[in-house]
Tab-separated table of C-alpha atoms and ligand atoms in Angstrom:
chain	number	residue	atom	x	y	z
X	1	UNK	CA	25.894	30.017	38.177
X	2	UNK	CA	26.727	27.928	41.583
X	3	UNK	CA	30.652	27.183	42.122
X	4	UNK	CA	29.510	23.699	41.602
X	5	UNK	CA	27.298	22.894	39.612
X	6	UNK	CA	24.862	19.688	39.300
X	7	UNK	CA	24.380	18.620	35.645
X	8	UNK	CA	21.718	15.776	34.412
X	9	UNK	CA	22.738	13.527	31.745
X	10	UNK	CA	19.471	11.430	30.476
X	11	UNK	CA	19.401	8.802	28.037
X	12	UNK	CA	17.199	5.795	27.702
X	13	UNK	CA	19.391	3.074	29.307
X	14	UNK	CA	23.853	3.706	28.877
X	15	UNK	CA	24.315	5.646	25.729
X	16	UNK	CA	24.345	8.829	27.133
X	17	UNK	CA	27.943	8.000	29.240
X	18	UNK	CA	29.323	7.874	25.576
X	19	UNK	CA	28.120	11.776	25.749
X	20	UNK	CA	28.734	12.048	29.761
X	21	UNK	CA	32.665	11.185	29.568
X	22	UNK	CA	33.255	14.093	27.157
X	23	UNK	CA	30.932	16.427	29.249
X	24	UNK	CA	33.135	15.274	32.487
X	25	UNK	CA	36.568	15.290	30.662
X	26	UNK	CA	35.466	19.166	29.917
X	27	UNK	CA	33.788	19.769	33.266
X	28	UNK	CA	34.950	18.022	35.922
X	29	UNK	CA	34.309	20.515	38.592
X	30	UNK	CA	30.394	19.552	37.784
X	31	UNK	CA	28.170	17.716	39.935
X	32	UNK	CA	26.513	14.894	37.482
X	33	UNK	CA	23.805	12.791	38.241
X	34	UNK	CA	22.768	10.222	35.648
X	35	UNK	CA	19.494	8.744	34.655
X	36	UNK	CA	18.862	5.888	32.262
X	37	UNK	CA	15.114	5.570	31.810
X	38	UNK	CA	15.497	1.764	31.184
X	39	UNK	CA	12.012	1.345	32.450
X	40	UNK	CA	10.875	2.844	29.327
X	41	UNK	CA	14.130	1.544	27.040
X	42	UNK	CA	13.825	1.706	23.765
X	43	UNK	CA	13.029	5.022	22.880
X	44	UNK	CA	13.280	4.353	19.193
X	45	UNK	CA	10.198	1.687	19.589
X	46	UNK	CA	7.690	4.412	20.910
X	47	UNK	CA	5.844	6.753	18.803
X	48	UNK	CA	6.198	10.667	18.895
X	49	UNK	CA	3.034	10.633	21.449
X	50	UNK	CA	4.109	8.031	23.847
X	51	UNK	CA	7.780	9.702	23.912
X	52	UNK	CA	6.680	12.710	24.900
X	53	UNK	CA	4.146	11.672	27.457
X	54	UNK	CA	6.676	9.751	29.167
X	55	UNK	CA	9.383	11.723	29.124
X	56	UNK	CA	7.963	15.773	29.920
X	57	UNK	CA	6.347	14.971	33.481
X	58	UNK	CA	9.656	12.539	34.711
X	59	UNK	CA	11.448	14.888	33.978
X	60	UNK	CA	10.002	17.519	35.844
X	61	UNK	CA	10.139	14.627	38.947
X	62	UNK	CA	14.161	14.850	38.043
X	63	UNK	CA	14.288	18.594	38.103
X	64	UNK	CA	12.519	18.774	41.470
X	65	UNK	CA	14.096	16.011	43.346
X	66	UNK	CA	17.913	16.905	42.045
X	67	UNK	CA	17.285	20.582	40.936
X	68	UNK	CA	19.791	20.501	37.979
X	69	UNK	CA	21.699	23.490	36.936
X	70	UNK	CA	21.757	22.149	33.394
X	71	UNK	CA	20.316	19.546	31.492
X	72	UNK	CA	21.688	17.421	28.719
X	73	UNK	CA	19.292	15.630	27.115
X	74	UNK	CA	22.069	12.443	25.812
X	75	UNK	CA	19.532	11.005	23.255
X	76	UNK	CA	18.889	11.476	19.906
X	77	UNK	CA	15.713	9.619	19.922
X	78	UNK	CA	14.010	11.836	22.311
X	79	UNK	CA	16.098	14.703	21.177
X	80	UNK	CA	14.397	15.367	18.074
X	81	UNK	CA	10.801	14.338	19.070
X	82	UNK	CA	10.896	15.446	22.987
X	83	UNK	CA	13.552	18.923	23.438
X	84	UNK	CA	10.795	21.178	22.183
X	85	UNK	CA	7.843	20.454	24.471
X	86	UNK	CA	10.938	19.713	27.088
X	87	UNK	CA	11.941	23.884	26.576
X	88	UNK	CA	8.506	25.091	26.858
X	89	UNK	CA	7.055	23.153	30.312
X	90	UNK	CA	11.106	23.978	32.605
X	91	UNK	CA	13.137	27.109	32.647
X	92	UNK	CA	16.014	25.025	33.119
X	93	UNK	CA	18.725	25.004	30.208
X	94	UNK	CA	18.409	21.963	28.134
X	95	UNK	CA	21.375	20.681	25.475
X	96	UNK	CA	20.037	18.376	23.180
X	97	UNK	CA	21.829	15.628	20.956
X	98	UNK	CA	21.168	15.539	17.368
X	99	UNK	CA	21.885	14.442	14.578
X	100	UNK	CA	25.512	15.801	13.442
X	101	UNK	CA	24.777	16.402	9.828
X	102	UNK	CA	26.357	19.423	8.853
X	103	UNK	CA	29.907	18.400	10.092
X	104	UNK	CA	29.522	15.031	8.343
X	105	UNK	CA	28.269	16.412	4.793
X	106	UNK	CA	30.639	19.572	5.127
X	107	UNK	CA	33.527	17.015	5.299
X	108	UNK	CA	32.481	14.284	3.068
X	109	UNK	CA	34.711	14.028	0.012
X	110	UNK	CA	32.365	11.403	-1.953
X	111	UNK	CA	29.308	13.564	-0.739
X	112	UNK	CA	28.114	10.148	0.400
X	113	UNK	CA	26.623	10.024	4.215
X	114	UNK	CA	24.826	7.695	5.770
X	115	UNK	CA	23.113	8.742	9.062
X	116	UNK	CA	22.625	6.099	11.041
X	117	UNK	CA	20.183	6.004	14.025
X	118	UNK	CA	16.985	4.680	16.031
X	119	UNK	CA	14.408	3.362	13.503
X	120	UNK	CA	12.321	6.703	14.957
X	121	UNK	CA	15.297	9.166	14.713
X	122	UNK	CA	15.861	8.488	10.803
X	123	UNK	CA	12.212	8.705	10.346
X	124	UNK	CA	10.969	12.069	11.998
X	125	UNK	CA	11.119	15.494	9.907
X	126	UNK	CA	13.860	17.131	11.990
X	127	UNK	CA	15.922	15.091	11.086
X	128	UNK	CA	14.555	15.362	7.458
X	129	UNK	CA	14.731	18.957	7.670
X	130	UNK	CA	18.334	18.720	8.999
X	131	UNK	CA	19.510	17.048	6.035
X	132	UNK	CA	17.360	19.457	3.511
X	133	UNK	CA	19.080	22.322	5.670
X	134	UNK	CA	22.942	20.968	5.769
X	135	UNK	CA	23.445	18.588	3.287
X	136	UNK	CA	25.474	20.235	0.889
X	137	UNK	CA	24.746	18.497	-2.007
X	138	UNK	CA	25.277	15.231	-0.812
X	139	UNK	CA	23.786	11.803	-1.114
X	140	UNK	CA	22.715	11.055	2.357
X	141	UNK	CA	21.403	7.802	3.038
X	142	UNK	CA	19.221	7.341	6.327
X	143	UNK	CA	19.860	4.063	8.197
X	144	UNK	CA	17.236	3.154	10.548
X	145	UNK	CA	18.606	0.448	12.878
X	146	UNK	CA	16.301	-1.775	14.979
X	147	UNK	CA	18.960	-3.532	17.370
X	148	UNK	CA	22.239	-1.452	18.045
X	149	UNK	CA	21.410	0.211	20.896
X	150	UNK	CA	20.088	-2.937	22.166
X	151	UNK	CA	23.268	-4.515	21.290
X	152	UNK	CA	25.478	-2.032	22.724
X	153	UNK	CA	23.110	-1.662	26.195
X	154	UNK	CA	23.806	-5.773	26.147
X	155	UNK	CA	27.489	-5.098	25.486
X	156	UNK	CA	28.359	-2.656	28.411
X	157	UNK	CA	26.350	-4.452	30.670
X	158	UNK	CA	28.585	-7.771	30.317
X	159	UNK	CA	26.581	-9.673	28.520
X	160	UNK	CA	27.262	-10.578	24.466
X	161	UNK	CA	26.890	-8.533	21.070
X	162	UNK	CA	27.449	-10.974	18.131
X	163	UNK	CA	29.679	-9.830	15.130
X	164	UNK	CA	27.250	-11.058	12.708
X	165	UNK	CA	23.882	-8.988	13.870
X	166	UNK	CA	26.686	-5.939	14.631
X	167	UNK	CA	27.191	-6.059	10.872
X	168	UNK	CA	24.030	-6.642	9.804
X	169	UNK	CA	22.626	-3.751	11.628
X	170	UNK	CA	25.770	-1.298	9.503
X	171	UNK	CA	25.784	-2.845	6.561
X	172	UNK	CA	23.417	-0.565	5.019
X	173	UNK	CA	25.306	2.713	5.375
X	174	UNK	CA	27.664	1.333	3.337
X	175	UNK	CA	26.743	2.590	-0.501
X	176	UNK	CA	28.090	2.855	-3.924
X	177	UNK	CA	31.352	0.838	-5.471
X	178	UNK	CA	33.151	-0.734	-2.195
X	179	UNK	CA	36.014	-0.892	-4.774
X	180	UNK	CA	36.398	2.933	-5.729
X	181	UNK	CA	37.225	5.414	-3.092
X	182	UNK	CA	35.936	7.654	-4.831
X	183	UNK	CA	32.298	6.809	-5.292
X	184	UNK	CA	31.502	5.127	-1.902
X	185	UNK	CA	30.143	6.425	1.566
X	186	UNK	CA	33.083	8.280	3.354
X	187	UNK	CA	31.218	9.005	6.663
X	188	UNK	CA	28.571	7.213	8.911
X	189	UNK	CA	26.670	10.073	11.628
X	190	UNK	CA	26.594	8.212	14.814
X	191	UNK	CA	22.636	9.428	15.483
X	192	UNK	CA	22.279	7.579	18.529
X	193	UNK	CA	24.578	7.769	21.564
X	194	UNK	CA	24.665	3.908	22.067
X	195	UNK	CA	26.804	3.330	18.945
X	196	UNK	CA	30.009	5.331	19.997
X	197	UNK	CA	30.413	2.747	22.662
X	198	UNK	CA	30.644	0.240	19.953
X	199	UNK	CA	32.835	2.269	17.855
X	200	UNK	CA	36.313	-0.175	17.818
X	201	UNK	CA	33.931	-3.133	16.487
X	202	UNK	CA	32.205	-0.870	13.639
X	203	UNK	CA	35.638	0.041	12.633
X	204	UNK	CA	36.572	-4.128	12.608
X	205	UNK	CA	33.291	-5.108	11.425
X	206	UNK	CA	32.678	-2.575	8.407
X	207	UNK	CA	33.754	-3.186	4.752
X	208	UNK	CA	35.392	-0.511	4.384
X	209	UNK	CA	36.783	2.467	6.798
X	210	UNK	CA	35.029	5.622	7.153
X	211	UNK	CA	34.752	8.202	9.324
X	212	UNK	CA	32.754	7.983	12.258
X	213	UNK	CA	30.712	11.178	13.324
X	214	UNK	CA	30.178	11.700	16.873
X	215	UNK	CA	28.728	14.628	18.748
X	216	UNK	CA	29.905	14.289	22.173
X	217	UNK	CA	32.668	16.781	21.865
X	218	UNK	CA	30.771	19.776	20.232
X	219	UNK	CA	28.542	18.664	22.899
X	220	UNK	CA	30.195	18.940	25.689
X	221	UNK	CA	32.226	22.361	24.481
X	222	UNK	CA	28.271	23.350	24.405
X	223	UNK	CA	27.357	22.672	28.277
X	224	UNK	CA	31.016	24.173	28.746
X	225	UNK	CA	29.937	27.838	27.012
X	226	UNK	CA	26.407	27.120	28.829
X	227	UNK	CA	27.927	26.958	32.135
X	228	UNK	CA	30.665	29.827	32.521
X	229	UNK	CA	33.887	29.428	33.283
X	230	UNK	CA	34.430	26.595	36.124
X	231	UNK	CA	34.711	28.007	40.107
X	232	UNK	CA	37.888	26.591	42.278
X	233	UNK	CA	35.966	24.490	44.372
X	234	UNK	CA	36.038	20.765	43.441
X	235	UNK	CA	32.957	18.838	43.715
X	236	UNK	CA	33.377	15.797	46.516
X	237	UNK	CA	29.972	14.619	46.443
X	238	UNK	CA	30.763	11.992	43.729
X	239	UNK	CA	28.046	11.184	41.291
X	240	UNK	CA	24.578	9.155	40.854
X	241	UNK	CA	23.091	6.943	38.747
X	242	UNK	CA	19.625	6.518	38.291
X	243	UNK	CA	18.097	3.852	36.612
X	244	UNK	CA	14.198	4.180	36.731
X	245	UNK	CA	13.480	0.644	36.219
X	246	UNK	CA	15.078	0.352	40.239
X	247	UNK	CA	17.091	-2.566	39.015
X	248	UNK	CA	19.964	-3.410	41.137
X	249	UNK	CA	22.900	-3.534	39.274
X	250	UNK	CA	26.742	-4.554	39.915
X	251	UNK	CA	28.098	-1.888	37.378
X	252	UNK	CA	29.374	1.307	39.276
X	253	UNK	CA	33.024	0.188	39.114
X	254	UNK	CA	32.868	-0.635	35.251
X	255	UNK	CA	31.407	2.285	34.607
X	256	UNK	CA	34.087	4.346	36.493
X	257	UNK	CA	36.002	5.650	33.309
X	258	UNK	CA	32.669	7.599	32.012
X	259	UNK	CA	32.430	9.407	35.421
X	260	UNK	CA	35.821	10.819	34.956
X	261	UNK	CA	36.714	8.222	37.387
X	262	UNK	CA	34.031	8.645	40.142
X	263	UNK	CA	32.211	5.426	41.005
X	264	UNK	CA	28.656	6.254	40.768
X	265	UNK	CA	26.644	5.459	43.969
I	1	LIG	N1	19.903	6.374	22.723
I	1	LIG	C1	19.171	6.445	22.224
I	1	LIG	C2	20.002	7.458	20.923
I	1	LIG	O1	20.671	8.144	21.174
I	1	LIG	C3	18.487	5.712	22.021
I	1	LIG	C4	18.417	3.828	21.673
I	1	LIG	C5	16.865	3.954	21.935
I	1	LIG	O2	16.520	3.418	21.126
I	1	LIG	O3	16.145	3.830	23.415
I	1	LIG	O4	18.964	7.983	20.161
């Protein structure tokens, strides 16, 4: 690995920032390129064939342009469908984001776990296989949310996301007798990277407290392990933020905390 590795973080929109902030925290020495494929947002509304046809060639262009040492697919919807074709097509290491079903089920005391993701993520065989392999006897409820990613996107871009709209998306996660903590959902897997961006609102609007499982810290550890020990040089080049729609945005200042204090150009 070079002294200053370049990490490309990829999502359909701003959701991958929830992964980026953990990765930057673990590896402040790296140079970051964040790509939001907003021209094709939301990924959760596309078929698997359409997503593969979109993301595989786009990634080829991004790799050629930015020469990353490692790519983080900071999107569950893309990871469960496109990670295998990406690894087959390109030699750069890819770290994916897949629903954290194993730790969620291992940690659930009531054995009632919900997986909150896009409609596509919860429908795919990849996710169902994780439940078969790692469900550990839990009753797992799959909740495909049509709008929560767009609500998170709106909230982060300075727009509004109404409480009742968010509450309607998360309510199906809460299963069992709400009055009895022993027989109700106690764990919700955040299986879309947009959702941790709304975590405070999710906690407020939940009918009872649960553990919300965000895979970002585990992804950051994996990235750091793959890169090996940091070098002594610091990255002076700032960070780059790319929207595939080429839209003009004035988010650079607002997004600075996700980039570890750098102002993305
Ligand atoms: N952030 C993406 C994920 O983790 C999905 C949002 C979308 O539908 O584009 O699944």
